[in-house]
Amino acid sequence: MLGKALRARYTPLLVLAALMVLVPLVSTSSFHLRVAALVWIFALAALGLTILMGYAGQVSLGHAGFLGIGAYTVAISPVRLGLDPLLCLVLGAAVAGLVAYAVGRPILRLKGYYLAIATLGFGVIVALVLHSEAEITGGPDGMAVSRLSLFGWRVAGATSWYWVTAGALLVGALLALNIAASPTGRALRALHDSEVAAAGTGIDVASKKLAAFVVAAVYAAVAGGLLAAMNGLITPEAASFSHSIELVAMVIIGGLGSVFGTVVGAAFLVVLPQMLTALQEYEQAVLGLLIMVFMIFLPQGIVPSIRAYLMERLP
Amino acid sequence: MSEFLQLVFSGLTVGAIYALIALGFTLIYNASDVINFAQGDFVMIGGMGTVFLMASGLSLPLAALIAVVAAVGVGLLLHRLAIEPARGASPVTLIMITIGASIFIKGVAQIVFDKQFHSLPAFSGDAPIPIGGATLLPQSLWVLGTAIGLVVALYLFLEHTLVGKGLLATAANRLAAKLVGINVTLILAMAFGLSAAIGALAGVVATPITLTRYDIGTLFALKGFAAAMLGGMGNPLGAVVGGLLIGLLETFGAGYVSSTYKDAVAFLMILFVLFFLPRGLFGGRSVERV
């Protein structure tokens, strides 16, 4: 019975929804809710990478670049174009998708480490542009972001943001689970195992890879837009190399290719630094050590490892 | 013309540093198929170690020697404690292990040292040497000389010593190397130690020019990685050419285009090269077997 539930497609979604309802019952502290909202946002960004890396097996070390594009679109367009912030969220996703399409066509021909350096280069360039074009982006100090309103309702306060981000993540998770079960998802998994074999069965490898890249960019851009609107401030730090690394670490620590694992990985990497602020000096050392330990001893990730353990023991 | 020459000088100087870091990437990649993102942190250990040992009263050569030895120790520990236990892991996992190691080393460095920028005095004075209307700093000669010396020494070591040939054999085919009696584990440890030594030495000679800080390794690692990829991953000659090219491109980009975008120039160039030569300038045209 339980074993069957573990295999069901929407189980991760139900567990996630239950968790989302549970958190505000355990604590109503606005600090805790804010941290939880950050978890939902980063999980959303990392979900895109789960599709790209976990399903399709393609590395991206510059994914925070798309997060930055989404965030800055939400920050800049209300000021420059007078657009509604909610519309800017959609616009950011569209811009990131277009950029991913344009950049992805040439660089997705590359494999392994070459793809890693190409995506890394892309991320570095985006961060550099955000950093240097001070007249538009505010430079290293970043810029203020106007409040988001959903159909006349101004989103403000930790509780509102908690539910908005939770809702966005649920929609994202639902889409990711459906993509996994769709023919495209199966095609992506096929080319993960062997591109040549996938091509041999008639899968258009290049276009499937590109699709995964664009979808991943859209996820990151929406997350970036939400992050900017929630914080009311955005800095080029959002698009930095270390943020790209954190996104990849979330996907791998939680479990490569697992939707629920991605949320666990995001929770791990968002909550941990908050707990370590007491030992601020040691924060980086502990973080580095944890990433190493997880990669060495639990390379499958937290969730798939637990799942495999349970599957063996449950009927 | 003199401006052009000036840019060539500074381009070659930073390029030589990138070349050494790229060589470190290449050595480890060849021996173990691992891209070691902590490569830049060896540079930091070399520079910071020398700064702090000199501050405690040691002479420059002694301080540099101890710093390089310390970096080698870190390299060996990295191999023994992080890479060996994860044998057989996927490339992404290995990348993340070395990135984790890099974050860890930076974290420890900011506790052991501090968060300030530091410099070393130039080894043989600051009086610029005029050449053809441009000037060359004596420290640039130190950097270039060290780079040339290390490349020659590495070549002689790999081609003319039994241990060096063992390393090449391991790089070519690990199983075959094992079968002819080469201690592959020892060779891999040596590749890590050697890369650490090269990186740390680059850090010592570069610090009077580039300054150093606990987190300076990230940018060095990115540039060194880029240089190694540009040359064609795993090719030592490619690493040197790639490093010098990136140094020159960056300096010319900064001089003639925009100094804010000098990092972008290097990465744009790499994207451009990879677009036309997906395996880099000197990469093999090998066909992947299915």
XYZ file of C-alpha atoms in Angstrom:
605
model
C 0.000 0.000 0.000
C 2.658 2.463 1.094
C 4.992 1.157 -1.531
C 2.345 1.786 -4.152
C 1.836 5.329 -2.849
C 5.573 5.952 -3.179
C 5.364 5.071 -6.852
C 2.298 7.191 -7.620
C 2.922 10.233 -9.801
C 1.320 12.906 -7.625
C 2.555 11.671 -4.234
C 5.355 14.296 -4.113
C 2.773 16.985 -4.827
C 0.488 15.852 -1.999
C 3.377 15.633 0.465
C 4.513 19.095 -0.601
C 1.036 20.586 -0.222
C 0.684 18.992 3.219
C 4.021 20.486 4.237
C 2.941 23.913 3.007
C -0.169 23.790 5.169
C 1.773 22.447 8.136
C 4.506 25.117 8.324
C 2.233 28.074 9.319
C 0.554 25.831 11.907
C 3.884 25.091 13.575
C 5.165 28.670 13.561
C 3.594 32.007 12.703
C 6.824 33.935 13.255
C 7.216 36.174 10.219
C 10.924 35.348 10.119
C 10.191 31.635 9.801
C 7.553 32.255 7.144
C 9.987 34.420 5.198
C 12.644 31.713 5.281
C 10.021 29.185 4.162
C 8.990 31.492 1.302
C 12.659 31.680 0.271
C 12.750 27.878 0.258
C 9.721 27.767 -2.078
C 11.295 30.361 -4.394
C 14.662 28.626 -4.645
C 12.981 25.250 -5.017
C 11.089 26.702 -7.984
C 14.326 27.932 -9.558
C 16.034 24.594 -8.888
C 13.054 22.662 -10.357
C 14.010 24.047 -13.763
C 17.478 22.592 -13.279
C 15.908 19.293 -12.222
C 14.273 19.123 -15.638
C 17.486 20.118 -17.410
C 20.008 18.137 -15.354
C 17.935 15.399 -13.798
C 15.730 14.535 -16.759
C 17.875 15.514 -19.743
C 21.326 15.093 -18.175
C 22.673 18.487 -19.296
C 24.765 20.585 -16.903
C 24.275 24.318 -16.416
C 26.711 26.217 -14.209
C 25.223 29.589 -15.115
C 21.595 29.165 -14.275
C 21.512 32.053 -11.815
C 21.928 34.201 -14.931
C 18.306 33.427 -15.858
C 17.233 34.084 -12.276
C 18.902 37.484 -12.625
C 17.164 38.176 -15.951
C 13.758 37.445 -14.391
C 14.512 39.491 -11.287
C 15.767 42.534 -13.150
C 12.903 42.469 -15.639
C 10.508 42.754 -12.694
C 12.675 45.502 -11.207
C 13.288 47.550 -14.350
C 10.146 47.395 -16.487
C 7.703 49.046 -14.036
C 10.127 51.988 -13.797
C 11.105 52.259 -17.463
C 8.040 50.984 -19.280
C 5.379 51.669 -16.669
C 4.173 48.099 -16.820
C 2.214 46.355 -14.095
C 4.614 44.288 -11.912
C 2.548 41.128 -12.403
C 2.825 41.515 -16.174
C 6.576 41.967 -15.694
C 6.772 38.552 -14.071
C 5.386 37.073 -17.291
C 7.601 39.357 -19.358
C 10.681 38.223 -17.383
C 9.831 34.598 -18.079
C 9.416 35.389 -21.774
C 12.697 37.317 -21.974
C 14.591 34.536 -20.180
C 12.982 31.940 -22.450
C 14.002 33.881 -25.562
C 17.558 34.378 -24.302
C 17.756 30.674 -23.447
C 16.520 29.831 -26.944
C 19.113 32.089 -28.585
C 22.000 31.010 -26.343
C 20.949 27.383 -26.122
C 21.004 26.655 -29.857
C 24.784 26.973 -30.231
C 25.946 25.911 -26.771
C 23.809 22.804 -26.364
C 25.835 21.209 -29.136
C 28.567 20.974 -26.507
C 28.768 18.115 -24.040
C 29.956 17.518 -20.485
C 32.689 19.867 -19.310
C 32.470 21.965 -22.489
C 28.793 22.621 -21.856
C 29.675 23.410 -18.242
C 32.175 26.119 -19.234
C 29.828 27.573 -21.870
C 26.914 27.921 -19.424
C 29.303 29.213 -16.799
C 30.526 31.848 -19.241
C 26.943 32.857 -19.968
C 26.216 33.297 -16.233
C 29.357 35.333 -15.675
C 28.469 37.649 -18.569
C 24.907 38.239 -17.293
C 26.199 39.010 -13.780
C 28.787 41.363 -15.262
C 26.202 43.263 -17.326
C 23.930 43.658 -14.280
C 26.942 44.846 -12.327
C 28.247 47.312 -14.892
C 25.178 48.918 -16.482
C 24.671 51.045 -13.378
C 22.381 53.562 -15.120
C 19.765 50.906 -15.709
C 20.433 48.326 -13.005
C 21.780 50.470 -10.172
C 25.161 48.733 -10.377
C 26.586 46.740 -7.474
C 24.156 48.314 -4.981
C 21.207 46.973 -6.915
C 17.798 48.620 -7.244
C 14.482 48.859 -5.470
C 11.549 46.819 -6.786
C 7.973 48.045 -6.713
C 5.318 46.018 -4.886
C 3.534 43.226 -6.645
C -0.230 43.312 -6.836
C -2.374 40.380 -7.894
C -5.610 41.653 -9.448
C -5.795 44.680 -7.194
C -4.537 42.876 -4.082
C -1.167 44.286 -2.986
C 1.026 41.434 -1.856
C 2.779 42.473 1.341
C 3.786 40.821 4.577
C 5.368 37.459 5.289
C 2.111 35.474 5.341
C 0.908 36.724 1.945
C 4.271 36.067 0.366
C 4.379 32.639 1.948
C 1.176 31.612 0.188
C 1.999 33.291 -3.138
C 5.379 31.555 -3.367
C 3.929 28.254 -2.127
C 1.262 28.448 -4.850
C 3.862 29.209 -7.516
C 5.965 26.245 -6.411
C 2.954 23.903 -6.431
C 2.121 24.907 -10.002
C 5.796 24.481 -10.951
C 5.986 21.061 -9.307
C 2.756 19.937 -11.007
C 4.147 20.970 -14.397
C 7.480 19.259 -13.718
C 5.757 16.003 -12.738
C 3.599 16.123 -15.848
C 6.557 16.907 -18.085
C 8.329 13.858 -16.620
C 5.387 11.633 -17.539
C 4.866 13.145 -20.997
C 6.455 11.841 -24.214
C 8.885 14.770 -24.048
C 9.908 13.745 -20.518
C 10.508 10.183 -21.659
C 12.509 11.492 -24.623
C 14.615 13.606 -22.251
C 15.321 10.602 -20.025
C 16.268 8.595 -23.099
C 18.833 11.131 -24.220
C 20.101 11.338 -20.645
C 21.147 7.707 -20.900
C 22.507 7.833 -24.437
C 22.135 10.626 -26.967
C 23.115 8.363 -29.826
C 20.621 5.682 -28.863
C 17.919 8.324 -28.390
C 18.625 9.761 -31.831
C 18.509 6.241 -33.202
C 14.948 5.781 -31.980
C 13.888 8.908 -33.833
C 14.094 11.472 -31.038
C 15.079 14.958 -32.221
C 17.856 15.291 -29.634
C 18.796 18.909 -30.360
C 15.272 20.281 -30.141
C 14.429 18.292 -26.981
C 17.579 19.553 -25.256
C 16.750 23.095 -26.298
C 13.207 22.710 -24.984
C 14.513 21.548 -21.601
C 16.937 24.478 -21.488
C 14.201 27.014 -22.277
C 11.802 25.513 -19.712
C 14.578 25.553 -17.088
C 15.278 29.217 -17.858
C 11.588 30.121 -17.497
C 11.415 28.432 -14.075
C 14.487 30.353 -12.921
C 13.173 33.664 -14.276
C 9.799 33.333 -12.516
C 11.617 32.468 -9.279
C 13.912 35.453 -9.771
C 10.964 37.768 -10.367
C 9.241 36.542 -7.204
C 12.473 36.938 -5.243
C 12.907 40.522 -6.424
C 9.295 41.452 -5.686
C 9.331 39.812 -2.248
C 12.597 41.410 -1.133
C 11.708 44.783 -2.673
C 15.372 45.012 -3.623
C 17.600 43.195 -6.074
C 21.394 43.129 -6.488
C 23.629 41.513 -9.145
C 24.529 38.976 -6.434
C 21.336 37.130 -7.491
C 22.972 36.172 -10.803
C 26.385 35.333 -9.334
C 28.411 32.180 -9.960
C 28.009 31.128 -6.326
C 24.222 31.285 -6.720
C 24.447 29.077 -9.805
C 26.478 26.597 -7.763
C 23.914 26.679 -4.967
C 21.142 25.862 -7.444
C 23.082 22.893 -8.783
C 23.874 21.776 -5.225
C 20.161 21.908 -4.311
C 19.292 19.637 -7.222
C 22.034 17.125 -6.464
C 21.810 17.102 -2.654
C 18.048 16.615 -2.756
C 18.248 13.998 -5.480
C 18.966 14.393 -9.186
C 15.723 14.140 -11.146
C 13.436 14.033 -8.121
C 10.871 16.830 -7.817
C 10.371 16.426 -4.081
C 14.132 15.982 -3.667
C 14.667 19.403 -5.237
C 12.455 20.995 -2.570
C 14.362 19.147 0.165
C 17.668 20.265 -1.363
C 16.472 23.879 -1.525
C 15.270 23.706 2.088
C 18.637 22.317 3.098
C 20.681 25.056 1.436
C 18.364 27.944 2.381
C 17.736 26.999 6.014
C 21.269 25.923 6.825
C 22.957 29.346 6.393
C 20.156 30.873 8.520
C 21.023 28.445 11.300
C 24.722 29.061 10.870
C 24.503 32.850 11.226
C 25.379 32.277 14.876
C 28.730 30.892 13.739
C 29.039 33.351 10.887
C 32.791 32.927 10.629
C 32.469 29.210 10.044
C 29.501 29.405 7.669
C 31.452 28.987 4.443
C 33.677 26.223 5.776
C 30.685 24.237 7.073
C 28.774 24.729 3.807
C 31.705 23.536 1.707
C 32.242 20.550 3.982
C 28.561 19.569 3.814
C 28.485 19.761 0.015
C 31.550 17.498 -0.121
C 30.206 15.010 2.421
C 26.858 14.727 0.636
C 28.436 14.322 -2.781
C 30.821 11.619 -1.546
C 28.567 9.570 0.711
C 25.080 10.197 -0.720
C 25.609 10.873 -4.436
C 22.043 9.741 -5.205
C 20.693 12.564 -3.069
C 18.573 12.561 0.070
C 15.120 11.746 -1.298
C 15.966 8.947 -3.785
C 18.125 7.288 -1.113
C 15.303 7.311 1.453
C 12.843 6.233 -1.220
C 15.004 3.285 -2.264
C 15.387 2.298 1.390
C 11.613 2.389 1.954
C 10.774 0.631 -1.307
C 12.909 -2.318 -0.284
C 11.083 -2.740 2.997
C 7.489 -1.901 2.100
C 5.063 -4.240 0.389
C 52.644 51.245 -31.112
C 54.008 51.712 -27.619
C 50.490 51.329 -26.246
C 50.135 48.099 -28.186
C 53.427 46.796 -26.792
C 52.383 47.796 -23.296
C 49.184 45.775 -23.635
C 51.151 42.798 -24.950
C 53.398 42.911 -21.874
C 50.584 43.010 -19.358
C 48.549 40.502 -21.368
C 51.401 38.014 -21.377
C 51.949 38.515 -17.635
C 48.375 37.689 -16.585
C 48.239 35.123 -19.385
C 51.235 33.307 -17.902
C 49.414 33.042 -14.567
C 46.292 31.669 -16.282
C 48.493 29.268 -18.233
C 49.969 27.834 -15.026
C 46.510 27.372 -13.509
C 45.308 25.761 -16.740
C 48.302 23.403 -16.600
C 47.167 22.364 -13.123
C 43.670 21.637 -14.469
C 45.201 19.625 -17.330
C 47.463 17.505 -15.116
C 44.625 16.459 -12.832
C 42.159 16.017 -15.683
C 44.543 13.791 -17.611
C 45.372 11.585 -14.665
C 41.917 11.279 -13.137
C 39.259 12.785 -15.480
C 38.401 15.243 -12.708
C 38.049 18.992 -13.267
C 39.417 20.417 -10.042
C 37.620 23.680 -9.261
C 39.796 24.131 -6.166
C 42.737 24.800 -8.505
C 42.439 28.568 -7.998
C 42.562 28.128 -4.243
C 46.075 26.662 -4.486
C 47.047 30.022 -6.006
C 45.451 31.749 -3.009
C 47.230 29.450 -0.522
C 50.559 30.189 -2.208
C 50.042 33.955 -2.077
C 48.347 34.262 1.319
C 50.686 31.729 2.929
C 53.743 33.653 1.788
C 52.266 36.980 2.946
C 51.495 35.709 6.441
C 54.726 33.719 6.865
C 56.738 36.786 5.847
C 54.773 38.874 8.312
C 55.869 36.458 11.026
C 59.483 37.227 10.173
C 60.542 34.603 7.619
C 62.506 35.510 4.515
C 60.713 35.457 1.146
C 62.248 32.224 -0.222
C 61.605 30.307 2.996
C 58.049 31.665 3.336
C 57.322 30.808 -0.304
C 58.733 27.305 0.137
C 56.590 26.585 3.208
C 53.485 28.024 1.480
C 54.034 25.798 -1.563
C 54.573 22.749 0.657
C 51.371 23.598 2.526
C 49.471 23.828 -0.776
C 50.854 20.428 -1.808
C 49.604 19.057 1.521
C 46.133 20.453 0.817
C 46.240 18.974 -2.702
C 47.156 15.525 -1.362
C 44.449 15.704 1.312
C 41.905 16.748 -1.317
C 42.794 13.693 -3.369
C 42.906 11.273 -0.426
C 39.795 12.466 1.461
C 37.473 13.715 -1.280
C 38.370 12.340 -4.713
C 39.460 8.779 -3.844
C 36.322 7.927 -1.808
C 34.106 9.148 -4.665
C 35.774 7.018 -7.335
C 33.422 6.206 -10.186
C 31.031 9.089 -9.481
C 29.499 11.070 -12.352
C 31.292 14.163 -13.717
C 28.656 16.481 -12.199
C 29.164 14.914 -8.764
C 32.931 15.265 -9.110
C 32.582 18.916 -10.179
C 30.427 19.558 -7.122
C 32.919 17.809 -4.813
C 35.758 20.038 -5.953
C 33.518 23.119 -5.797
C 32.590 22.095 -2.239
C 36.289 21.710 -1.502
C 36.920 25.156 -2.918
C 34.215 26.717 -0.708
C 35.634 24.832 2.268
C 39.209 26.002 1.618
C 38.004 29.612 1.261
C 36.020 29.259 4.505
C 39.046 27.960 6.393
C 41.287 30.604 4.806
C 39.115 33.456 6.050
C 39.393 32.044 9.585
C 43.133 31.249 9.456
C 44.083 34.444 7.624
C 41.574 37.317 7.348
C 39.260 38.981 4.843
C 41.628 41.767 3.755
C 43.500 42.230 0.503
C 47.237 41.621 0.840
C 50.244 42.182 -1.341
C 53.902 41.249 -1.427
C 56.739 43.620 -2.296
C 58.072 43.072 -5.831
C 60.960 40.575 -5.680
C 63.523 42.784 -7.403
C 62.363 46.352 -7.119
C 59.689 48.401 -8.865
C 61.885 50.246 -11.360
C 60.210 49.737 -14.768
C 62.396 48.557 -17.637
C 61.805 50.646 -20.791
C 61.445 48.571 -23.970
C 60.449 50.079 -27.312
C 58.496 52.980 -25.792
C 56.648 50.707 -23.361
C 57.715 49.605 -19.908
C 58.015 46.195 -18.330
C 57.885 45.656 -14.573
C 60.624 43.447 -13.139
C 57.891 41.387 -11.441
C 56.446 40.556 -14.867
C 59.795 38.993 -15.705
C 59.521 36.913 -12.531
C 56.072 35.719 -13.559
C 57.080 34.922 -17.147
C 60.360 33.313 -16.039
C 58.578 31.126 -13.480
C 55.993 30.093 -16.049
C 58.621 29.191 -18.654
C 60.716 27.376 -16.040
C 57.748 25.350 -14.792
C 56.597 24.424 -18.296
C 60.095 23.240 -19.264
C 60.533 21.353 -15.982
C 57.138 19.715 -16.389
C 57.965 18.708 -19.958
C 61.298 17.181 -18.916
C 59.627 15.419 -15.986
C 56.848 13.918 -18.107
C 58.975 12.911 -21.084
C 62.261 11.923 -19.489
C 61.604 10.379 -16.095
C 60.105 7.006 -15.323
C 57.551 8.500 -12.914
C 56.570 11.127 -15.476
C 56.042 8.450 -18.100
C 53.948 6.559 -15.564
C 51.739 9.633 -15.274
C 51.375 9.867 -19.052
C 50.581 6.162 -19.221
C 47.918 6.527 -16.541
C 46.447 9.448 -18.445
C 46.326 7.450 -21.659
C 44.754 4.313 -20.227
C 44.363 3.710 -16.524
C 43.671 -0.011 -16.738
C 46.606 -0.687 -19.059
C 48.869 1.341 -16.766
C 47.732 -0.753 -13.825
C 48.400 -3.959 -15.753
C 52.013 -3.024 -16.477
C 52.572 -2.496 -12.762
C 52.135 1.263 -12.345
C 50.829 2.289 -8.933
C 47.917 4.290 -10.275
C 46.733 5.602 -6.897
C 50.187 7.001 -6.191
C 50.315 8.587 -9.645
C 46.921 10.251 -9.104
C 48.028 11.604 -5.723
C 51.139 12.934 -7.417
C 49.097 14.722 -10.078
C 47.166 16.519 -7.326
C 50.350 17.387 -5.421
C 52.076 18.638 -8.567
C 49.092 20.771 -9.619
C 48.946 22.283 -6.144
C 52.644 23.114 -6.272
C 52.344 24.756 -9.707
C 49.291 26.754 -8.623
C 50.900 27.880 -5.359
C 54.096 28.966 -7.130
C 51.998 30.972 -9.575
C 50.315 32.552 -6.554
C 53.643 33.529 -4.979
C 55.029 35.277 -8.070
C 51.679 36.847 -9.037
C 50.782 38.357 -5.646
C 52.955 41.508 -6.011
C 50.962 42.283 -9.199
C 47.468 40.918 -8.604
C 47.123 41.201 -4.784
C 45.615 38.288 -2.917
C 42.647 37.576 -0.677
C 40.927 34.469 0.715
C 38.413 34.371 -2.163
C 40.683 35.294 -5.064
C 40.786 31.639 -6.153
C 37.310 31.623 -7.735
C 38.162 34.048 -10.515
C 41.531 32.374 -11.096
C 39.841 28.986 -11.300
C 37.273 30.291 -13.810
C 39.964 31.857 -15.995
C 42.247 28.838 -15.720
C 39.367 26.496 -16.542
C 38.434 28.708 -19.485
C 42.046 28.675 -20.673
C 42.258 24.893 -20.429
C 38.987 24.529 -22.358
C 40.036 27.061 -24.980
C 43.244 25.137 -25.583
C 41.460 21.801 -25.566
C 40.982 20.072 -22.233
C 43.786 17.705 -21.357
C 46.384 19.123 -23.742
C 49.328 20.770 -21.854
C 50.405 22.806 -24.899
C 46.772 23.884 -25.311
C 46.678 24.965 -21.672
C 49.694 27.250 -22.114
C 48.449 28.728 -25.406
C 44.906 29.065 -24.016
C 46.180 30.870 -20.916
C 48.303 33.328 -22.870
C 45.467 33.932 -25.349
C 42.979 34.687 -22.601
C 45.452 37.006 -20.899
C 46.082 38.877 -24.136
C 42.398 39.014 -25.143
C 41.447 40.321 -21.742
C 44.083 43.039 -21.717
C 43.347 44.109 -25.272
C 39.635 44.068 -24.519
C 40.237 46.253 -21.483
C 42.608 48.547 -23.399
C 40.654 49.051 -26.598
C 37.042 48.169 -25.784
C 35.979 48.526 -22.174
C 37.720 47.750 -18.918
C 34.438 46.938 -17.155
C 33.849 44.120 -19.606
C 37.305 42.582 -19.628
C 36.027 39.374 -17.992
C 33.202 39.210 -20.531
C 35.674 39.510 -23.424
C 37.425 36.324 -22.326
C 34.193 34.369 -21.905
C 32.647 35.647 -25.131
C 35.776 34.550 -26.955
C 35.466 31.086 -25.436
C 31.830 30.798 -26.488
C 32.908 31.869 -29.966
C 35.763 29.356 -30.192
C 33.685 26.493 -28.790
C 30.982 27.296 -31.342
C 33.358 26.602 -34.212
C 35.765 24.170 -32.528
C 33.678 22.290 -29.962
C 36.765 20.589 -28.520
C 38.922 23.695 -28.212
C 41.910 24.818 -30.251
C 44.112 21.751 -29.709
C 41.461 19.226 -28.747
C 41.503 15.855 -30.422
C 38.978 15.164 -33.157
C 38.228 11.834 -31.565
C 34.962 10.069 -32.252
C 33.031 8.921 -29.219
C 32.368 5.209 -29.302
C 28.889 4.101 -28.437
